[in-house]
Amino acid sequence: MNTRQAIRSTNDFVIKFANVNGSGSASANELFARAIMRMGVPVSPRNIFPSNIQGMPTWYEMRVSGAGWLARRGGCDMMVAMNPQTWDRDVAELAPGGYLVYDSTKMLPRSKFRDDISVIGIPLTELCSRDYPDVRQRQLVRNIMYVGALVGLLDIDLAVTERLVSEQYRGKDKLIDANLRALRLGHDYARQHFACPLGLRVERADAVGDRIFIDGNSACGLGAVYGGATVTGWYPITPSTSVIEAFSSYCRKFRTEPDSGRARYAIAQAEDELAAIGMVIGAGWNGARAFTATSGPGISLMQEFLGLAYFAEIPAVIYDVQRGGPSTGMPTRTQQSDLLACAYASHGDTRHVLLFPEDPYECFTLGAQAFDLAERLQTPVFVMLDLDIGMNERLCKPFDWDDSRRYDRGKLLSHEDLEAGKDFGRYLDVDGDGIPYRTIPGTHPTKGAYFTRGTTRNPYAKYSEAGTDYVYNMERLRRKFDTAKTLVPAPVLTKAAAPTRVGAICYGSTSPAMAEAITLLQDDGLHLDTLRVRAFPFSDEVMDFIAAHDQVFVVEQNESAQLRTMLINEGEISPKKLVRVLHYDGTPITAGFIAGRIADELAALKVSALEPHANPLRKVAP
């Protein structure tokens, strides 16, 4: 049933699974992704799941890219339609010439299909009922069965997938046998009833290398351990909860005494986010490395305590896994919409340090570095993820773990310093960098104590409402923020293949799409220098980049151009110079969207490089 030429592509396509939430499909879909990676072909999967109860629709979209592109491509070449509730929507999403795989146990009318796609019906329920008497087991093995069918249809090595099944259920022989049988049933049925492989095919390659496959939240949990965290106060909220779950798991492995079994860490679930950040600030004041993980609504609740930590200068780390807002917004969709809320959290003149990891590797490295920065600067530090990075597994380079790593505790006065009579003013700037010296409770029995307050004070922490003391303190905090510019991760500059006066700035999870978009633009004769911003405050390199270009596109996933606003505010830049490229429907941004928007803007601006202009980028799915 295909009156159009079927799509033909090797190691370059998008496959999407339409399932029912809670049906056990997630592990089967992930196993399928791992099978392709074991074939040496990079994949980039994304879960699209509901924010409500079991039984609702869920999707698993996976891009297969031999070229190594990890951004969402958009469009769909093969749909595995396992949810009758979303059938019409799922069939409509297929590209012309695409492939529809479905459970053909129940006959469907011709009107439910399209004439321009290839339909592959496999009687999964019938096969399961015939071979598996247990009702619940049938549902679970049906998922593995369609994986087996795909293995046959796409020419994936069956032995590779069988090994993955054995690894996944190691130690559970009954589950291994049942799932292997289902895998082979699906594989054999596809091979016997269809011309295999299809036009879509997986061919063994060597493009994965030594990269690992992990989600950003898990990487943050491990990064917190590597960064020296021993305390977390938290309250569950999507999509950040798995940061704490990962931290707990890694602590049991790395922070538990092997002989006594004693835990060398504390994890406390608070009654709400305000209490959670209060626990973190209390632990940080006492000298522990402490953090919390939350999302936008949690940041809203934490504002008052964040102001206290900023003004009293107490180290803390906050992992913000951003989601769609405002209010409850879209809890299971991705955005980059918390920048302003975090950068200027609390009332009054506050400025907080933000870090922007682009992938799980930087979730680990910047997540660990955040603790050094928090203590060095004596201030809260935010690690700004989003749902796309946090909850989706992604290929990245292996983490570097150095057992000899030493923590940067910043300006700490020791017992010996105090005993020697060193002058101690808790908020006294003696080095000109805005960062005072601090003491940790218990350092000395009689010296080094001070009163921690959220009210104004003089450099020796004594209560003061004198304007001169207030101005001194605020100017010192500004100097400290300027010092932070030299300590935070530097931006990453990528020069265009040809000289250009046009640039683009991106950050966080937009990075993979930006890299691919630059290639698309270059193929169209358009060249842009790019700068990936990795931190706020913005270093001099960021402002130099903007100054060196006539137009700079700022790519971000929110409606109000928050990074652009911060650049204009902090760098006193003309708004006309920074062009918005905004994507905020809750789905991850694509290279086609970025390239199309930039090409259109350049055409409107009559940039000379566009003459004559032919824009094939319009053909790229948004």
PDB file of C-alpha atoms in Angstrom, residues 12 140 155 216 284 320 401 416 470 609:
ATOM      1  CA  ASP A  12      20.186   8.194   8.623  1.00  0.00           C
ATOM      2  CA  LEU A 140       5.762  -6.987  28.374  1.00  0.00           C
ATOM      3  CA  ASP A 155      19.004  -5.550   9.199  1.00  0.00           C
ATOM      4  CA  GLY A 216      22.177  14.628  32.216  1.00  0.00           C
ATOM      5  CA  GLY A 284      26.717  25.235  53.539  1.00  0.00           C
ATOM      6  CA  ASP A 320      17.682  23.739  37.894  1.00  0.00           C
ATOM      7  CA  TRP A 401      37.650  10.954  37.393  1.00  0.00           C
ATOM      8  CA  GLU A 416      46.343  28.672  63.150  1.00  0.00           C
ATOM      9  CA  TYR A 470      25.592  49.481  52.770  1.00  0.00           C
ATOM     10  CA  ALA A 609      26.404  36.996   1.152  1.00  0.00           C
TER      11      ALA A 609
END
